[in-house]
Amino acid sequence: MIRVALPAHLRTLAKIADREIELDLDGRPTQRAVLDALEARYPMLRGTIRDQETHLRRAFIRFFACERDLSHESPDAPLPEEVAAGEEPYLIVGAMAGG
C-alpha cells in the first residue's frame, strides 16, 4: 500500500475528500507504477500530472518523498523503502511560479 498526497486542485478534480489516498500496487513501487495506478483509479487525472502521450511530468508538477525531490529521477527507479512500506507518503505537489 502506497500513500499518495495530492494538491487541492487535483483532489477537487478527482472528487477526493482526503488529503491522502492509498493505492495498492502490483510489483515493485516506482513513480511510474504509482502514477499508472492513480490514473487507472481516477481517469479524470490523466493528462494533469504527466503528458498522456509521452508520460513526461508536467512542468509545474513536482514529486517528493522522504524530504527528497524525486521529480528528475527515472520514473522506473524504486521508491524509497519508507514509501514502499506505507510509512511515508509520496507527494505530488503543484509548483508555483511568477514574479
mmCIF file of C-alpha atoms in Angstrom:
data_model
loop_
_atom_site.group_PDB
_atom_site.id
_atom_site.type_symbol
_atom_site.label_atom_id
_atom_site.label_comp_id
_atom_site.label_asym_id
_atom_site.label_seq_id
_atom_site.Cartn_x
_atom_site.Cartn_y
_atom_site.Cartn_z
ATOM 1 C CA MET A 1 0.000 0.000 0.000
ATOM 2 C CA ILE A 2 1.371 3.385 -1.072
ATOM 3 C CA ARG A 3 0.130 6.614 0.483
ATOM 4 C CA VAL A 4 -0.198 9.430 -2.060
ATOM 5 C CA ALA A 5 -0.779 13.071 -1.144
ATOM 6 C CA LEU A 6 -2.329 15.227 -3.858
ATOM 7 C CA PRO A 7 -2.641 19.017 -4.133
ATOM 8 C CA ALA A 8 -6.075 20.548 -3.579
ATOM 9 C CA HIS A 9 -6.816 21.268 -7.253
ATOM 10 C CA LEU A 10 -6.232 17.621 -8.240
ATOM 11 C CA ARG A 11 -8.266 16.353 -5.273
ATOM 12 C CA THR A 12 -11.125 18.621 -6.367
ATOM 13 C CA LEU A 13 -10.915 17.365 -9.959
ATOM 14 C CA ALA A 14 -10.919 13.720 -8.825
ATOM 15 C CA LYS A 15 -13.571 14.349 -6.121
ATOM 16 C CA ILE A 16 -11.272 13.106 -3.356
ATOM 17 C CA ALA A 17 -12.120 14.430 0.106
ATOM 18 C CA ASP A 18 -8.986 13.337 1.972
ATOM 19 C CA ARG A 19 -5.517 14.831 1.540
ATOM 20 C CA GLU A 20 -4.049 11.348 1.076
ATOM 21 C CA ILE A 21 -5.220 8.284 -0.778
ATOM 22 C CA GLU A 22 -3.928 4.724 -0.602
ATOM 23 C CA LEU A 23 -3.016 2.701 -3.669
ATOM 24 C CA ASP A 24 -2.198 -0.987 -3.932
ATOM 25 C CA LEU A 25 0.496 -1.717 -6.488
ATOM 26 C CA ASP A 26 1.463 -4.894 -8.261
ATOM 27 C CA GLY A 27 5.207 -5.351 -8.474
ATOM 28 C CA ARG A 28 7.872 -3.003 -7.238
ATOM 29 C CA PRO A 29 6.824 0.524 -6.294
ATOM 30 C CA THR A 30 8.131 3.102 -8.740
ATOM 31 C CA GLN A 31 6.914 6.557 -9.700
ATOM 32 C CA ARG A 32 5.567 5.129 -12.955
ATOM 33 C CA ALA A 33 3.663 2.395 -11.099
ATOM 34 C CA VAL A 34 2.150 4.944 -8.687
ATOM 35 C CA LEU A 35 1.054 7.275 -11.488
ATOM 36 C CA ASP A 36 -0.307 4.380 -13.571
ATOM 37 C CA ALA A 37 -2.373 3.164 -10.594
ATOM 38 C CA LEU A 38 -3.510 6.705 -9.768
ATOM 39 C CA GLU A 39 -4.680 7.376 -13.341
ATOM 40 C CA ALA A 40 -6.388 3.965 -13.543
ATOM 41 C CA ARG A 41 -8.342 4.667 -10.358
ATOM 42 C CA TYR A 42 -9.033 8.323 -11.186
ATOM 43 C CA PRO A 43 -9.168 8.586 -15.013
ATOM 44 C CA MET A 44 -10.051 12.286 -14.795
ATOM 45 C CA LEU A 45 -6.443 12.897 -13.672
ATOM 46 C CA ARG A 46 -4.978 11.589 -16.952
ATOM 47 C CA GLY A 47 -3.003 14.357 -18.572
ATOM 48 C CA THR A 48 -2.912 16.561 -15.474
ATOM 49 C CA ILE A 49 0.204 15.157 -13.804
ATOM 50 C CA ARG A 50 2.032 13.891 -16.874
ATOM 51 C CA ASP A 51 1.538 14.179 -20.612
ATOM 52 C CA GLN A 52 -0.832 11.491 -21.930
ATOM 53 C CA GLU A 53 1.355 10.562 -24.882
ATOM 54 C CA THR A 54 4.929 10.978 -23.631
ATOM 55 C CA HIS A 55 4.193 10.257 -19.945
ATOM 56 C CA LEU A 56 6.633 13.047 -19.031
ATOM 57 C CA ARG A 57 5.965 15.042 -15.876
ATOM 58 C CA ARG A 58 4.134 18.332 -16.441
ATOM 59 C CA ALA A 59 6.314 21.407 -15.916
ATOM 60 C CA PHE A 60 4.566 22.685 -12.793
ATOM 61 C CA ILE A 61 4.232 19.342 -11.025
ATOM 62 C CA ARG A 62 6.878 18.037 -8.623
ATOM 63 C CA PHE A 63 7.290 14.700 -6.824
ATOM 64 C CA PHE A 64 8.680 14.361 -3.295
ATOM 65 C CA ALA A 65 9.217 11.568 -0.776
ATOM 66 C CA CYS A 66 11.184 11.385 2.454
ATOM 67 C CA GLU A 67 12.175 15.062 2.128
ATOM 68 C CA ARG A 68 13.744 14.386 -1.301
ATOM 69 C CA ASP A 69 12.797 15.852 -4.669
ATOM 70 C CA LEU A 70 12.193 12.886 -6.985
ATOM 71 C CA SER A 71 10.991 14.990 -9.900
ATOM 72 C CA HIS A 72 14.040 14.409 -12.082
ATOM 73 C CA GLU A 73 14.690 10.777 -11.167
ATOM 74 C CA SER A 74 13.890 7.952 -13.539
ATOM 75 C CA PRO A 75 10.189 7.018 -13.399
ATOM 76 C CA ASP A 76 11.301 3.380 -13.101
ATOM 77 C CA ALA A 77 13.647 3.886 -10.136
ATOM 78 C CA PRO A 78 12.406 2.197 -6.958
ATOM 79 C CA LEU A 79 10.712 4.497 -4.462
ATOM 80 C CA PRO A 80 12.298 4.859 -1.003
ATOM 81 C CA GLU A 81 11.638 1.936 1.351
ATOM 82 C CA GLU A 82 9.634 4.177 3.725
ATOM 83 C CA VAL A 83 7.204 4.985 0.890
ATOM 84 C CA ALA A 84 7.000 1.353 -0.237
ATOM 85 C CA ALA A 85 6.176 0.325 3.347
ATOM 86 C CA GLY A 86 3.453 2.980 3.679
ATOM 87 C CA GLU A 87 5.359 4.802 6.423
ATOM 88 C CA GLU A 88 5.878 7.982 4.388
ATOM 89 C CA PRO A 89 3.640 9.459 1.668
ATOM 90 C CA TYR A 90 4.554 10.038 -1.965
ATOM 91 C CA LEU A 91 3.828 13.730 -2.500
ATOM 92 C CA ILE A 92 2.575 15.184 -5.769
ATOM 93 C CA VAL A 93 2.964 18.939 -5.479
ATOM 94 C CA GLY A 94 1.840 21.756 -7.727
ATOM 95 C CA ALA A 95 4.846 24.079 -8.155
ATOM 96 C CA MET A 96 4.445 27.836 -8.129
ATOM 97 C CA ALA A 97 5.963 30.355 -10.494
ATOM 98 C CA GLY A 98 5.744 34.043 -11.053
ATOM 99 C CA GLY A 99 7.269 37.275 -10.018
#
